[in-house]
Tab-separated table of C-alpha atoms in Angstrom:
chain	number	residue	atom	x	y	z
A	158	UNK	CA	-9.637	27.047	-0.164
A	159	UNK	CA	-11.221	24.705	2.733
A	160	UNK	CA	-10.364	22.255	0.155
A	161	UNK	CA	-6.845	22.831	-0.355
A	162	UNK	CA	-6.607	22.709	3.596
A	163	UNK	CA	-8.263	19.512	3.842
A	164	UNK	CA	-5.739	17.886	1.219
A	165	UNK	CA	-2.798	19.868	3.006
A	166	UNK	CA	-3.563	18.409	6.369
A	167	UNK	CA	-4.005	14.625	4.731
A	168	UNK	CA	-1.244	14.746	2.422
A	169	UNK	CA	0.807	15.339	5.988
A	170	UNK	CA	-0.347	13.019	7.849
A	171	UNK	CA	-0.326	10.395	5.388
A	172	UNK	CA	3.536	10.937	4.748
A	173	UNK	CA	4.675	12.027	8.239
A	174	UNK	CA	2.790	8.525	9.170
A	175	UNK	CA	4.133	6.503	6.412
A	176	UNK	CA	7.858	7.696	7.407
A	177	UNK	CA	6.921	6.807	10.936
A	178	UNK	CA	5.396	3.176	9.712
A	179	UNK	CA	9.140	2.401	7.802
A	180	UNK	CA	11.182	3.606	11.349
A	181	UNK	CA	9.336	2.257	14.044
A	182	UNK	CA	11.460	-0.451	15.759
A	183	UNK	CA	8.797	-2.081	17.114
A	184	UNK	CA	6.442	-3.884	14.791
A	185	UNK	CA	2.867	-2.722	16.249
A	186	UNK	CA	3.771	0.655	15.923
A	187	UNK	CA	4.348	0.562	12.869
A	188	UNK	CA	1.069	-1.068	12.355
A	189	UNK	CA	-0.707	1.091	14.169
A	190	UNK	CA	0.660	3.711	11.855
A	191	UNK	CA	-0.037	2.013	8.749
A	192	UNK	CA	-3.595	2.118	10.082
A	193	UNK	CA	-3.262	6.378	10.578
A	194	UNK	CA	-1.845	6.494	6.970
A	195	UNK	CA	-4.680	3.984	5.527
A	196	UNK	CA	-7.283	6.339	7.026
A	197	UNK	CA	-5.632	9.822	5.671
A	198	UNK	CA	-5.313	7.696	1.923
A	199	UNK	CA	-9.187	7.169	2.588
A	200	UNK	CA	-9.932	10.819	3.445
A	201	UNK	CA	-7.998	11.303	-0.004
A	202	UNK	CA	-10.364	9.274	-1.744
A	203	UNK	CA	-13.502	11.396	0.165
A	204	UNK	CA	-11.938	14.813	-0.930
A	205	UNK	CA	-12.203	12.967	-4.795
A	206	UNK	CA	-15.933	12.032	-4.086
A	207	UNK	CA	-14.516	8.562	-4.750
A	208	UNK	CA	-17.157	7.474	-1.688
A	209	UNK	CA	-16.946	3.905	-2.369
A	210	UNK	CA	-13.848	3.606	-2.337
A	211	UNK	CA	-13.492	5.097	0.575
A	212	UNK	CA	-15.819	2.713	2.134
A	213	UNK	CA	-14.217	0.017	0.979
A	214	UNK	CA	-10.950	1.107	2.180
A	215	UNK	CA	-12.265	1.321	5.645
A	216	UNK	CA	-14.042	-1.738	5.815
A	217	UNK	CA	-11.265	-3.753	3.497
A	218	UNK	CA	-8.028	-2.456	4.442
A	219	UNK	CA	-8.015	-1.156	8.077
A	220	UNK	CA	-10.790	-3.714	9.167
A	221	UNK	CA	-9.821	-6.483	7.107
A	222	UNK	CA	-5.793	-6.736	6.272
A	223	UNK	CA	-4.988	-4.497	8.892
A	224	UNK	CA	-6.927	-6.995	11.877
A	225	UNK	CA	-5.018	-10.013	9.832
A	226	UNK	CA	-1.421	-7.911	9.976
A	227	UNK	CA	-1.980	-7.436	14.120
A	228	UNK	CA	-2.612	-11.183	14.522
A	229	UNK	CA	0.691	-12.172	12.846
A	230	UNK	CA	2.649	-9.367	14.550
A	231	UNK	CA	1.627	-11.046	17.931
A	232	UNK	CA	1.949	-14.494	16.820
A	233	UNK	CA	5.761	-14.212	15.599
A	234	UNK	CA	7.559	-12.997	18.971
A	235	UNK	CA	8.950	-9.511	19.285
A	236	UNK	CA	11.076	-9.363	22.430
A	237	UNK	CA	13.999	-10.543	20.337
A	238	UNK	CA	13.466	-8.054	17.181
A	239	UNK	CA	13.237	-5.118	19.128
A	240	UNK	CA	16.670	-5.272	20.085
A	241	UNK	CA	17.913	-5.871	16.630
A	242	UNK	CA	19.626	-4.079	13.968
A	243	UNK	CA	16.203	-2.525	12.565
A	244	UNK	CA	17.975	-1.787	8.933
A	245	UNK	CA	19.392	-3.865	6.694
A	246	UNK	CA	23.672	-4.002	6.295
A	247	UNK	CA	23.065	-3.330	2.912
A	248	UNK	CA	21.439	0.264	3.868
A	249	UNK	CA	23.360	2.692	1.774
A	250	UNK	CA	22.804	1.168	-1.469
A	251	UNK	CA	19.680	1.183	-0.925
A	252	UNK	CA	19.433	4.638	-0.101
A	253	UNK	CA	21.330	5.500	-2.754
A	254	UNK	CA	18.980	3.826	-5.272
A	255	UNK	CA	15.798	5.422	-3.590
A	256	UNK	CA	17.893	8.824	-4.227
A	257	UNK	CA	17.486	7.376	-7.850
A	258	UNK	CA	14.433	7.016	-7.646
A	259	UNK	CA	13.078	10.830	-6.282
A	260	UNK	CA	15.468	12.124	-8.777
A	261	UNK	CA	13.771	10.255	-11.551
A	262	UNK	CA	10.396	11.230	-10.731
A	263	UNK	CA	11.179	14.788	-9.805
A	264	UNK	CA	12.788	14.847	-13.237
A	265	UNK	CA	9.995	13.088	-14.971
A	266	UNK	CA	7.258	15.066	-13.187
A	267	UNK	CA	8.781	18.654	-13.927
A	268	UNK	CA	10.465	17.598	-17.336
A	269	UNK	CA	8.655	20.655	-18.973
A	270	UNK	CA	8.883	23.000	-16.483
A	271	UNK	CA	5.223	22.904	-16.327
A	272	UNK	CA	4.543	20.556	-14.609
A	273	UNK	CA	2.851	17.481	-15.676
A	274	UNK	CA	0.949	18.765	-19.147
A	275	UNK	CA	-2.122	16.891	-18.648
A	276	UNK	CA	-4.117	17.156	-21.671
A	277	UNK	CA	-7.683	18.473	-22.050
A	278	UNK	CA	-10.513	19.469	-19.818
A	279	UNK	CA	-10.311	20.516	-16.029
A	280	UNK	CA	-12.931	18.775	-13.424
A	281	UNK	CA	-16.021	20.923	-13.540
A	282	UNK	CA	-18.232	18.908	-11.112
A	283	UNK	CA	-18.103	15.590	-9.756
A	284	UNK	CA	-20.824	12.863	-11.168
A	285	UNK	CA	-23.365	12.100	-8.715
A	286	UNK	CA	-24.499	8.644	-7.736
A	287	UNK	CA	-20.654	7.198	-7.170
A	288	UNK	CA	-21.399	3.931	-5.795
A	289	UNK	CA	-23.965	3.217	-8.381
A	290	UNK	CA	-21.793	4.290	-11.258
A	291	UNK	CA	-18.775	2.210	-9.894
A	292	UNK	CA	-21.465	-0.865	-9.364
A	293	UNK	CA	-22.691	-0.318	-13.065
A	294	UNK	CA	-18.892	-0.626	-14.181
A	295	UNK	CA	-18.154	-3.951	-11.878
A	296	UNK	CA	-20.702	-5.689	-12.972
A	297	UNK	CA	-21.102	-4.768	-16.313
A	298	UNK	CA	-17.799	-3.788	-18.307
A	299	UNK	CA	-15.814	-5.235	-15.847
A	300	UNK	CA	-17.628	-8.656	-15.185
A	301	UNK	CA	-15.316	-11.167	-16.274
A	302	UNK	CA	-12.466	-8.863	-14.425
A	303	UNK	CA	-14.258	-8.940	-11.456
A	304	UNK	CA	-14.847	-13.185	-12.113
A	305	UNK	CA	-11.052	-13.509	-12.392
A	306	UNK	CA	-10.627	-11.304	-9.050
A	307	UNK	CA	-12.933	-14.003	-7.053
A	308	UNK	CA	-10.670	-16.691	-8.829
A	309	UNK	CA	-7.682	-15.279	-7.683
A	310	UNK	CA	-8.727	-14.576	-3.672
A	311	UNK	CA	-10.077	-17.931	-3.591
A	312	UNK	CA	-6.453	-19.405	-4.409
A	313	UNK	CA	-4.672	-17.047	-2.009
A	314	UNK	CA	-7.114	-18.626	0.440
A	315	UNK	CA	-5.932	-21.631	0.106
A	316	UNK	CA	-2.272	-21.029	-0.079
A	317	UNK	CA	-2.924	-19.245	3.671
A	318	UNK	CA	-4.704	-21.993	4.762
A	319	UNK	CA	-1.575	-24.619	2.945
A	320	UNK	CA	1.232	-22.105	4.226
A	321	UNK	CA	0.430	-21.775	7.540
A	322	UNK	CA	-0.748	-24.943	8.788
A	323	UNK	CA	1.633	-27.836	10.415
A	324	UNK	CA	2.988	-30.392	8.597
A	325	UNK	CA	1.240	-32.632	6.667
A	326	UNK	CA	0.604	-35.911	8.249
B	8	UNK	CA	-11.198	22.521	-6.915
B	9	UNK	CA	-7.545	20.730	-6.184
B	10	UNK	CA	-4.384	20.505	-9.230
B	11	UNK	CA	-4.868	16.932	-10.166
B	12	UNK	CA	-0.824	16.832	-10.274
B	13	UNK	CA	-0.845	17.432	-6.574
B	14	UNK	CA	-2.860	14.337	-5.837
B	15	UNK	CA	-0.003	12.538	-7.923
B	16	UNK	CA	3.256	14.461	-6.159
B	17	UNK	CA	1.646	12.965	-3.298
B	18	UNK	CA	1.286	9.365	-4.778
B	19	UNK	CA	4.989	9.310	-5.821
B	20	UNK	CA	6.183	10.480	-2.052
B	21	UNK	CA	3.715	7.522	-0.510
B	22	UNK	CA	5.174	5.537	-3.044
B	23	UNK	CA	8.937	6.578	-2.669
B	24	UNK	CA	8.608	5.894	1.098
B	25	UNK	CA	7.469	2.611	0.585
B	26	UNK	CA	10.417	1.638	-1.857
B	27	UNK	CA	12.604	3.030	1.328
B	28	UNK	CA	11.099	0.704	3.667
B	29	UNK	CA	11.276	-2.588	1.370
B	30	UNK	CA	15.138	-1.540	0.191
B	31	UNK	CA	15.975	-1.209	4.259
B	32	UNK	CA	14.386	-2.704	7.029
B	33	UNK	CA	15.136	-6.286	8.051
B	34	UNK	CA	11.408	-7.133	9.477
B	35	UNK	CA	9.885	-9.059	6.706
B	36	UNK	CA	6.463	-7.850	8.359
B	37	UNK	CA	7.520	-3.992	7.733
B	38	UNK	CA	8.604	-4.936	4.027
B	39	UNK	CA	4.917	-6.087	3.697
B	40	UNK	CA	3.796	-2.971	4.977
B	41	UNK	CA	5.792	-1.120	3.427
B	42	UNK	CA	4.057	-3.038	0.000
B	43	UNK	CA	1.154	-2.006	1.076
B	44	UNK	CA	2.134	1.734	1.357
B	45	UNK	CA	3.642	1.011	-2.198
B	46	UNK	CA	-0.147	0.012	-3.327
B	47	UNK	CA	-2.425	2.736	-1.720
B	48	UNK	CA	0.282	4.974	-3.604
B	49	UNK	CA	-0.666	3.535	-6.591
B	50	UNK	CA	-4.314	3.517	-5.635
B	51	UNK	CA	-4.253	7.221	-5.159
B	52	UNK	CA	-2.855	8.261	-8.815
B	53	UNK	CA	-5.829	5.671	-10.049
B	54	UNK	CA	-8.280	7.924	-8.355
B	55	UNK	CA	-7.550	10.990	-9.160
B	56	UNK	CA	-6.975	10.341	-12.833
B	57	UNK	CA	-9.903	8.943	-12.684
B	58	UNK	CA	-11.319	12.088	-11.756
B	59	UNK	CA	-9.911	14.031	-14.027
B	60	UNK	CA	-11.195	11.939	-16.749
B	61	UNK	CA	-14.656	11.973	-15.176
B	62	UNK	CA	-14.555	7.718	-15.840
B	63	UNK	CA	-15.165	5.946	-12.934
B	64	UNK	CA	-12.690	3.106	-14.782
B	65	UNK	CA	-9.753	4.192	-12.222
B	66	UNK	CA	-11.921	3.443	-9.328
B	67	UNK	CA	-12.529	0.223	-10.386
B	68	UNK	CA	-9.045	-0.064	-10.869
B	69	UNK	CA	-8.349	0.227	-7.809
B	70	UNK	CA	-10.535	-1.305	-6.355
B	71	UNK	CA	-8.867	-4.659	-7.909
B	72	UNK	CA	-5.479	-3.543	-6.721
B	73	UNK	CA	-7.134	-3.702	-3.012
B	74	UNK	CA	-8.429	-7.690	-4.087
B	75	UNK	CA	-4.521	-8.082	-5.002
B	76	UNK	CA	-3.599	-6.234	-1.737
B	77	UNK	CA	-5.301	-8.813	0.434
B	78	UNK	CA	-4.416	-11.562	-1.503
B	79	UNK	CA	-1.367	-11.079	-1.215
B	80	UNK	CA	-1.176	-9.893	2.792
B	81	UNK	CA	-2.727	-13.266	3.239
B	82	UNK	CA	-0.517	-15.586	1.270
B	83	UNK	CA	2.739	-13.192	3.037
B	84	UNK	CA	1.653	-13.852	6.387
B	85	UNK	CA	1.145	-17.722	5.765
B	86	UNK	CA	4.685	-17.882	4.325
B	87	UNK	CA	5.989	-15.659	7.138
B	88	UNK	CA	4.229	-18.023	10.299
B	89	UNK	CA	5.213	-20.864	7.972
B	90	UNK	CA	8.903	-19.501	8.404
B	91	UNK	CA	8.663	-18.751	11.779
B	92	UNK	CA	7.981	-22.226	12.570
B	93	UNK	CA	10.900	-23.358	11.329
B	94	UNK	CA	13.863	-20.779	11.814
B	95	UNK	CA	12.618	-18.882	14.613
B	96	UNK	CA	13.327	-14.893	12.964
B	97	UNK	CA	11.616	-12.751	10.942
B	98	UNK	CA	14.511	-11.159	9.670
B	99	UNK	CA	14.503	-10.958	5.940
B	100	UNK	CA	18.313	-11.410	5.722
B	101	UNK	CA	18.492	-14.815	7.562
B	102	UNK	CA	16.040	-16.279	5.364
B	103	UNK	CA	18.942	-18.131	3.325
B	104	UNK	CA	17.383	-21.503	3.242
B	105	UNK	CA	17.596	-21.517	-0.696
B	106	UNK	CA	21.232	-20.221	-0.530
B	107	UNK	CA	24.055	-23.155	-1.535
């Protein structure tokens, strides 16, 4: 019961945040926001006993991406976009197509009528040991995954450090 | 013990908001933000399918969508300063440099 509270509470802050995030007209709102939402999605991953996750969600995303999305925010200037047009002209359509798209996955989640017919066993207990268990899986079934994943932030470096730096001389 | 389908009606409101927020705004900041509402959405349905198959294979999952996540906030902000510099807005429909 405490649990189903606990999820209750996230689940609305994370979307009552989120909703604020996409209607702020001012661009560190929102970000402050998105920092709100990224903490309830962590909380989400505590109620799962998904603890290492949830570590790495508060040390990754809200200290790491979040820090990076403030500094741009106050780089690019503000004064002039907070007295624009915050939506696009091209609104309704896109409303209309993210109608769609709740329709779809209301119809696709309650297709049965019972809900989503997940197959098999319920959750009895949680493993113990997460972070060892998730460790075991990065760096043993997952090593040349995880090998790739270095590859691939190493380039992104770069293209940050190529994109965002003056012209060449 | 929670309905592992809640934990997913959740994910697919995250995510819907998120596909709101890219369709609409014209900040291309709040479209990246709006990605990365799109992603934890994602990340959430990893999880808890994960849980429910007692593998810990979702989790690592997602923890690669989170490596994508900041690769690609970093490469998005570069291009967006890189932008910046030259037309002065941020506004996703006045980037028309490409157009003929």
């Amino acid at each position: 019961m405490l649990e189903l509270i606990t999820f209750a509470v996230l689940s609305a802050v994370i979307l009552v945040s989120a909703i604020l995030v996409i209607t702020r007209r001012n661009a560190v709102h929102s970000v402050m926001w998105l920092i709100v939402a990224l903490f309830g999605v962590g909380g989400i991953y505590l109620l799962q006993h998904a603890e290492f996750l949830f570590a790495v969600q508060i040390i990754l995303y809200v200290g790491g991406i979040m820090v990076l999305f403030l500094f741009v925010v106050m780089l690019v200037n503000l004064d002039v976009a907070v007295k624009q047009a915050r939506f696009a002209r091209h609104w309704q359509v896109a409303l209309l197509t993210a109608v769609l798209l709740v329709a779809q996955l209301g119809y696709a989640l309650y297709n049965h009528g019972q809900g989503l017919n997940l197959p098999g066993h319920p959750l009895v207990s949680a493993p113990a040991g997460n972070t060892q268990a998730v460790g075991m899986a990065l760096y043993q079934n997952y090593m040349l995954p995880v090998e790739i994943a270095s590859l691939l932030l190493l380039v992104a470096m770069v293209g940050a450090v190529i994109m965002a730096k003056r012209k060449l001389e | 013990m929670i309905p592992t389908e809640y934990y997913i009606f959740l994910g697919s409101g995250l995510f819907t908001i998120g596909v709101i927020g890219v369709l609409t705004r014209r900040n291309v900041l709040i479209i990246l933000m709006s990605i990365e509402l799109i992603l934890n959405a994602v990340n959430i349905n990893l999880v808890a399918l994960s849980q429910y198959f007692r593998s810990v294979d979702g989790q690592v999952f997602a923890i690669f969508v989170i490596t994508d996540a900041a690769a690609e906030a970093a490469v998005g902000l570069g291009l967006i300063i890189a932008f910046f510099r030259n037309k002065e807005t941020v506004n996703a429909d006045e980037i028309d440099l490409l157009k003929w």
